[in-house]
mmCIF file of C-alpha atoms in Angstrom:
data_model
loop_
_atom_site.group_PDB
_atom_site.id
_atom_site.type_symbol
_atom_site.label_atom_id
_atom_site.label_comp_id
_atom_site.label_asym_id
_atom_site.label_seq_id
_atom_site.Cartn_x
_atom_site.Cartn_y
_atom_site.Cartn_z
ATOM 1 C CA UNK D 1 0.000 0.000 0.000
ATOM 2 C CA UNK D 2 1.306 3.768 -0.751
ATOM 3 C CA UNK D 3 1.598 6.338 1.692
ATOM 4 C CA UNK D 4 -0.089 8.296 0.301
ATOM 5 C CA UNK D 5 -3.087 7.316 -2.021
ATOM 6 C CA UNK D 6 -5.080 9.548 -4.515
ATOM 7 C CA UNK D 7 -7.949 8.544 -6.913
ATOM 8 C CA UNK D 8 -6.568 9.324 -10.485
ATOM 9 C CA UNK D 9 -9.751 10.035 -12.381
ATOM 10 C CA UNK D 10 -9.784 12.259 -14.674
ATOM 11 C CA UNK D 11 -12.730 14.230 -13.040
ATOM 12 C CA UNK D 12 -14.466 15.853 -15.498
ATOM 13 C CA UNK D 13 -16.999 19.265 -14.248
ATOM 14 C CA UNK D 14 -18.623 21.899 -15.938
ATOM 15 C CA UNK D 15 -17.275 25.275 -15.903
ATOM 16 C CA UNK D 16 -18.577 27.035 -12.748
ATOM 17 C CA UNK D 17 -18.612 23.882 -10.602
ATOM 18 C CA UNK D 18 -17.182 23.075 -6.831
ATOM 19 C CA UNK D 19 -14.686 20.784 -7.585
ATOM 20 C CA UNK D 20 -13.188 18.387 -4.559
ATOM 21 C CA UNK D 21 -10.043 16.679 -4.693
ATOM 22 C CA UNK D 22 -8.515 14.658 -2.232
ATOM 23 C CA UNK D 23 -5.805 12.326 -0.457
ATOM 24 C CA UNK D 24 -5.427 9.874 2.284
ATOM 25 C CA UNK D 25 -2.408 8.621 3.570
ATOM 26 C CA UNK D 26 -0.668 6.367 6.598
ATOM 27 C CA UNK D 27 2.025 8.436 7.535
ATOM 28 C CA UNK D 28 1.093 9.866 10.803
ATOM 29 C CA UNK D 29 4.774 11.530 11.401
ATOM 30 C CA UNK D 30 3.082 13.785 8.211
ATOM 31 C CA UNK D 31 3.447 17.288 9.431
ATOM 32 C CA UNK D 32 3.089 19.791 6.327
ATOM 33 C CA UNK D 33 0.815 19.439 3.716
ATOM 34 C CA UNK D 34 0.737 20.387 -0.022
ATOM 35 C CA UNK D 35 -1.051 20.973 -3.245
ATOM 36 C CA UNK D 36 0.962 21.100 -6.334
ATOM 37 C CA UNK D 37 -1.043 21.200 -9.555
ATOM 38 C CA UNK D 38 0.612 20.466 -13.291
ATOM 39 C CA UNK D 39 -0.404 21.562 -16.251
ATOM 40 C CA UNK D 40 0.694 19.135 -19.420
ATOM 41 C CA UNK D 41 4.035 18.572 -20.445
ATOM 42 C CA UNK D 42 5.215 21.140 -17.625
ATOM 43 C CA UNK D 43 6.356 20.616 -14.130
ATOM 44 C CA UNK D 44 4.100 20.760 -10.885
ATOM 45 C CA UNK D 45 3.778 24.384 -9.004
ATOM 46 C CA UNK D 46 2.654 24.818 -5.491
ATOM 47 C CA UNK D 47 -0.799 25.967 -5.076
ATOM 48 C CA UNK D 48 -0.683 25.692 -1.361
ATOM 49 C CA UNK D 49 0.785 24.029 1.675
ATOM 50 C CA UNK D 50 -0.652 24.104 5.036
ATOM 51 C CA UNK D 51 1.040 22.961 8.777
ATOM 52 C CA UNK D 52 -1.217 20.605 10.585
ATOM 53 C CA UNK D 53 -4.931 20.566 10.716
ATOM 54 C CA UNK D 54 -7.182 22.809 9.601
ATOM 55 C CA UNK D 55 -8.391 24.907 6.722
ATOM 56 C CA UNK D 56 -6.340 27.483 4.636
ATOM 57 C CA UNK D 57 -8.225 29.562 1.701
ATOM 58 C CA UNK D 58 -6.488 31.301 -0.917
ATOM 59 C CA UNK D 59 -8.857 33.053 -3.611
ATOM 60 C CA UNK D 60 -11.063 30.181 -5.018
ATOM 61 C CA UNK D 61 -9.333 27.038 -3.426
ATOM 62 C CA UNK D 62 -9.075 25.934 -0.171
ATOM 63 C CA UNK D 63 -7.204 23.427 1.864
ATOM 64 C CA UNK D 64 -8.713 21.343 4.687
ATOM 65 C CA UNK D 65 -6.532 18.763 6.562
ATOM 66 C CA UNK D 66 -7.953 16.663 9.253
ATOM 67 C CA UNK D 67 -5.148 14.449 10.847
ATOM 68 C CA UNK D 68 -7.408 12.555 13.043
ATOM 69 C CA UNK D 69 -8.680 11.013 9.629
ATOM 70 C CA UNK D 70 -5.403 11.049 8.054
ATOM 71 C CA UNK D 71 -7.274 12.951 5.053
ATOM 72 C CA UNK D 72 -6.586 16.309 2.997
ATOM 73 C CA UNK D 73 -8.595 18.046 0.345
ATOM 74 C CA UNK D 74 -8.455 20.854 -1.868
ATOM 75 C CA UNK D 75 -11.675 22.502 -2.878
ATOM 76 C CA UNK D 76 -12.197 24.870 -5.932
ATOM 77 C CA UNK D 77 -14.592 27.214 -6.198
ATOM 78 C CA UNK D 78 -16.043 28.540 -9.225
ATOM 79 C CA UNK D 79 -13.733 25.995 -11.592
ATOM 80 C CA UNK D 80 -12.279 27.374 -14.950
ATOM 81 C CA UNK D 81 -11.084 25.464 -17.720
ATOM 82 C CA UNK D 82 -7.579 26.916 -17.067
ATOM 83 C CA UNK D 83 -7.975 24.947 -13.800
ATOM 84 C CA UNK D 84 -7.925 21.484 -16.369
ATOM 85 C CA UNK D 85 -4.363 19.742 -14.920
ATOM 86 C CA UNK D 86 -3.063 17.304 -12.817
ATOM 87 C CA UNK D 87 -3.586 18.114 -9.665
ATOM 88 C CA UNK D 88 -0.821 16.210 -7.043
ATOM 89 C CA UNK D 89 -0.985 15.995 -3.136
ATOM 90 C CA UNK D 90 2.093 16.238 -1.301
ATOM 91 C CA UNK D 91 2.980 15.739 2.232
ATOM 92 C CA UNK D 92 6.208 15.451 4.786
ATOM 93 C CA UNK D 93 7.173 15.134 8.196
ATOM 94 C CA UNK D 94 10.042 17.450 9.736
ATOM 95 C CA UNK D 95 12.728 16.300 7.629
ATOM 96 C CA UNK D 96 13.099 17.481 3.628
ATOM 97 C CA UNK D 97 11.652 15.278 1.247
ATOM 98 C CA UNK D 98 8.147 15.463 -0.117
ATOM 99 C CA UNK D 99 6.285 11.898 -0.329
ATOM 100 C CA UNK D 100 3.520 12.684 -3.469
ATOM 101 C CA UNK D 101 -0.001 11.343 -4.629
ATOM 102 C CA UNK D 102 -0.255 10.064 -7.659
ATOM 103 C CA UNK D 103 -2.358 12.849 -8.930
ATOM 104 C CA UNK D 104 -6.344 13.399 -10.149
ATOM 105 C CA UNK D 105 -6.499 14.410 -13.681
ATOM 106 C CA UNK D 106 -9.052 17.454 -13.743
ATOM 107 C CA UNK D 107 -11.119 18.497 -16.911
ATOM 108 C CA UNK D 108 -13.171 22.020 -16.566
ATOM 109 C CA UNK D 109 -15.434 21.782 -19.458
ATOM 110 C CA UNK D 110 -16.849 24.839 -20.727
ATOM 111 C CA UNK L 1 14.742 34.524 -12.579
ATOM 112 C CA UNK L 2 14.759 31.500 -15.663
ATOM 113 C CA UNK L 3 13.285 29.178 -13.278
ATOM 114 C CA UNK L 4 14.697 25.497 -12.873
ATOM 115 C CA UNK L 5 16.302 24.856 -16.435
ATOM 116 C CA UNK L 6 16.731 21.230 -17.321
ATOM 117 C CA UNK L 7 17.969 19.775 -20.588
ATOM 118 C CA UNK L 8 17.393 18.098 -22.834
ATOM 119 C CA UNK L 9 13.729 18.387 -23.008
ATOM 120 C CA UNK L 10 13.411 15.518 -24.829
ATOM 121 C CA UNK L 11 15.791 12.830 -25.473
ATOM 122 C CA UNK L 12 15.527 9.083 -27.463
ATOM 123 C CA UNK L 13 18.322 6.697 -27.312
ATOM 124 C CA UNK L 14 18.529 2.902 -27.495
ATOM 125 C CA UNK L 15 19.389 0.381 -25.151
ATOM 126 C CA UNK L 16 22.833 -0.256 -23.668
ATOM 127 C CA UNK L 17 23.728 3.779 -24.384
ATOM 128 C CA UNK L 18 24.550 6.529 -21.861
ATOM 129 C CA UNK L 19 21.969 9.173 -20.861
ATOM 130 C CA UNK L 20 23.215 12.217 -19.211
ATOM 131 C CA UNK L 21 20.349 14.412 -17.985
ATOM 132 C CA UNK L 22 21.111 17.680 -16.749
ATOM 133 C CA UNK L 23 19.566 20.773 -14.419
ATOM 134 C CA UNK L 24 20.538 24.277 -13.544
ATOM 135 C CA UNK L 25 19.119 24.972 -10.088
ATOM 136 C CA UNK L 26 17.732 28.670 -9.018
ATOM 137 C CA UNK L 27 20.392 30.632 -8.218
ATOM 138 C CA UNK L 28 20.737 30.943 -4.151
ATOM 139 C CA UNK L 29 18.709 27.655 -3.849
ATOM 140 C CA UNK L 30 21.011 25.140 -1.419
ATOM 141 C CA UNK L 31 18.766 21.929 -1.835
ATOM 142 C CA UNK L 32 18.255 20.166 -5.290
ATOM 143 C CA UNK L 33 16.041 17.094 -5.971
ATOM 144 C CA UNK L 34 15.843 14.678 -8.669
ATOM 145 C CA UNK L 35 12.203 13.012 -9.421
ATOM 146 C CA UNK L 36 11.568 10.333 -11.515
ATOM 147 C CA UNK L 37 7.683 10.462 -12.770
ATOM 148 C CA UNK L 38 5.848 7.715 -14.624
ATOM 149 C CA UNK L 39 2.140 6.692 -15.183
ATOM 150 C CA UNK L 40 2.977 3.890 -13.023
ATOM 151 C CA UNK L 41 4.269 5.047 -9.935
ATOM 152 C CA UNK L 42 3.859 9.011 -10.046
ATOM 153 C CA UNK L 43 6.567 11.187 -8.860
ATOM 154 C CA UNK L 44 9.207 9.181 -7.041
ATOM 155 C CA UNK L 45 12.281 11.329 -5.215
ATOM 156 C CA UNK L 46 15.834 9.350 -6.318
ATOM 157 C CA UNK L 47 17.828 11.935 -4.680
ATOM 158 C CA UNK L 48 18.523 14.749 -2.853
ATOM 159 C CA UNK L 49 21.383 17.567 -2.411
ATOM 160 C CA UNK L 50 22.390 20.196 -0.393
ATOM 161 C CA UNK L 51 25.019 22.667 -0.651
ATOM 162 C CA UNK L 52 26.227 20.544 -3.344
ATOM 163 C CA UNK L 53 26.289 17.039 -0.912
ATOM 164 C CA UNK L 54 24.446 14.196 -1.655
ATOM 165 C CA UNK L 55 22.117 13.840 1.432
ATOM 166 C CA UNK L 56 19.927 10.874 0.441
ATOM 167 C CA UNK L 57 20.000 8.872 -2.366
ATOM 168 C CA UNK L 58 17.707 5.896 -1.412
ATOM 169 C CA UNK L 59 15.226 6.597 -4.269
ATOM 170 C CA UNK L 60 18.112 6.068 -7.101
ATOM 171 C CA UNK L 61 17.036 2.363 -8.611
ATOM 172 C CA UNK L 62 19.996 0.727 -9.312
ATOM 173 C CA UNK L 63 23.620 0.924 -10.072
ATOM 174 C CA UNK L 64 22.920 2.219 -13.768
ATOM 175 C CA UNK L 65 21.591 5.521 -12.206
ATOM 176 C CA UNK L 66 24.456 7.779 -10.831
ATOM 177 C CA UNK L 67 24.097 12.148 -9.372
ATOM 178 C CA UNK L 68 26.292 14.431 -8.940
ATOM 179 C CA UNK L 69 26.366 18.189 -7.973
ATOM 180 C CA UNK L 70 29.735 19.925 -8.674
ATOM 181 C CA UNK L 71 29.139 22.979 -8.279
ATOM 182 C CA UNK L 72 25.513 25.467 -6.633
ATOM 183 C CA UNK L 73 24.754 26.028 -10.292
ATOM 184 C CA UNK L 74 24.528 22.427 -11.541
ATOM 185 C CA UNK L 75 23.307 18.824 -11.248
ATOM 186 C CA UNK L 76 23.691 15.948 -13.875
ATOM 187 C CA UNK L 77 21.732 12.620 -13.727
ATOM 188 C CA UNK L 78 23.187 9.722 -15.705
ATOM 189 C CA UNK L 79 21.754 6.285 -16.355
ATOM 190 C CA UNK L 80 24.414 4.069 -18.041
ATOM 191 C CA UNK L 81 23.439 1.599 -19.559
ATOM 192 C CA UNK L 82 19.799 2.627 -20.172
ATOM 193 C CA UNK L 83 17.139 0.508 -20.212
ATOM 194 C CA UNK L 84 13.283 0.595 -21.633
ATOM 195 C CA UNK L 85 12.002 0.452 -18.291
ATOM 196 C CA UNK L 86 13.988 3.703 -17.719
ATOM 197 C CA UNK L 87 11.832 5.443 -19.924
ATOM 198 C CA UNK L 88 9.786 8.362 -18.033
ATOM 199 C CA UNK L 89 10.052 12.238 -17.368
ATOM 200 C CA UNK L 90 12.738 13.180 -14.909
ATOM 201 C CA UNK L 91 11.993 16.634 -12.810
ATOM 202 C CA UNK L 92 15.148 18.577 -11.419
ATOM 203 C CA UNK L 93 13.407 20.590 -8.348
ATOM 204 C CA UNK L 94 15.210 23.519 -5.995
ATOM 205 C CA UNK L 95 14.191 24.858 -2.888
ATOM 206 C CA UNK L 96 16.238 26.970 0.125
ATOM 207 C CA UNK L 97 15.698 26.788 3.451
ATOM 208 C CA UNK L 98 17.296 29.844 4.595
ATOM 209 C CA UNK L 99 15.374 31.760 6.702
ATOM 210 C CA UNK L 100 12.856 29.256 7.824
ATOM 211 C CA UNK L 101 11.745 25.515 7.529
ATOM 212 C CA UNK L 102 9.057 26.066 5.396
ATOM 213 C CA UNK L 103 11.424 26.495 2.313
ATOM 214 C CA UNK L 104 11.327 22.199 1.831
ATOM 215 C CA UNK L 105 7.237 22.567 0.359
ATOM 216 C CA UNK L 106 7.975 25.076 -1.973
ATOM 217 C CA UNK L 107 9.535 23.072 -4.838
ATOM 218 C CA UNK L 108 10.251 24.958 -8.073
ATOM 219 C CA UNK L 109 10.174 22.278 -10.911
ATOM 220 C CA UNK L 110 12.325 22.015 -13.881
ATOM 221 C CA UNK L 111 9.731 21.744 -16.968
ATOM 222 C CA UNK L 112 11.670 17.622 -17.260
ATOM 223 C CA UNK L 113 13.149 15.704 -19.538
ATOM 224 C CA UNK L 114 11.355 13.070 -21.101
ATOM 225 C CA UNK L 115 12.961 10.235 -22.070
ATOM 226 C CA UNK L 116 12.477 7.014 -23.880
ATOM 227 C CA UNK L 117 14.688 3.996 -23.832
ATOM 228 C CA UNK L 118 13.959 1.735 -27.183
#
């Protein structure tokens, strides 16, 4: 079993609509907690990393983590089809090295 | 700032030959990652640098696969011999952590290389 686990899809929504993606994973040393989304045929970027558990917003997404579940999602609000990409989960404990989801292929349709 | 440059973007070879991927970190960046990502098994880490020193390189498959870091301004990868199952898109990634812990989620990615092994 992965560490970290992470339904591929692809999801596909129409343009407009609250998207959820999400990750669970067994590493309960996890500490910080990541979204990195990739477009295709270009590396991932950071959306948005959050310490712990809780909820982080930044414009349309936001970032819940509940630890007790072992269980993080990103929401987006108001999806565009420039939001279509990979999106990737990523997670680590104090040292330096990310552990990632395998990613859920998003498709905004307009 | 260019960003993470990595080259070649693309490269085919046969199997048995040499592949030498390489990456030009941001400049002031002290750690330096290379990923390995395939349909398969997503984004794997092979191995990690900082300040130029190899810190972990549990992630690197085999023998065939070799790192090194001469210098803050460049990293090479090289596979020798290749092999099909080599075939994927490796990510160079940079990062500091000067000035606070947090520096270690905020990867910037290369754009890859993608090879294929024949």
């Amino acid at each position: 079993q992965k560490e970290v686990e992470q339904d591929p899809g692809p999801l596909s929504v129409p343009e407009g609509a609250i998207v959820s993606l999400n990750c669970t994973y067994s590493n309960s040393a996890f500490q910080y907690f990541m979204w990195y989304r990739q477009y295709s045929r270009k590396g991932p970027e950071l959306l948005m990393y959050t310490y712990s558990s809780g909820n982080k917003e930044d414009g349309r997404f936001t970032a819940q983590v509940d630890k007790s579940s072992k269980y993080i999602s990103l929401f987006i609000r108001d999806s565009q089809p420039s939001d279509s990409a990979t999106y990737l989960c990523a997670m680590r404990n104090a040292g330096n090295m990310l552990t990632f989801g395998g990613g859920t292929r998003l498709m905004v349709k307009p | 700032d260019a960003g993470v440059i990595q080259s070649p973007r693309h490269e085919v070879t046969e199997m048995g030959q040499e592949v030498t991927l390489r990456c030009k970190p941001i400049s002031g960046h002290d750690y330096l990652f290379w990923y390995r990502q395939t349909m398969m098994r997503g984004l794997e880490l092979l191995i990690y640098f900082n300040n130029n020193v190899p810190i972990d390189d549990s992630g690197m498959p085999e023998d065939r696969f070799s790192a090194k870091m001469p210098n803050a301004s460049f990293s090479t990868l090289k596979i020798q011999p290749s092999e099909p199952r080599d075939s994927a898109v490796y990510f160079c990634a940079s990062t500091s952590q000067k000035g606070g812990g947090s520096g270690a989620n905020v990867l910037t990615f290369g754009a890859g290389s993608r090879l294929t092994v024949l």
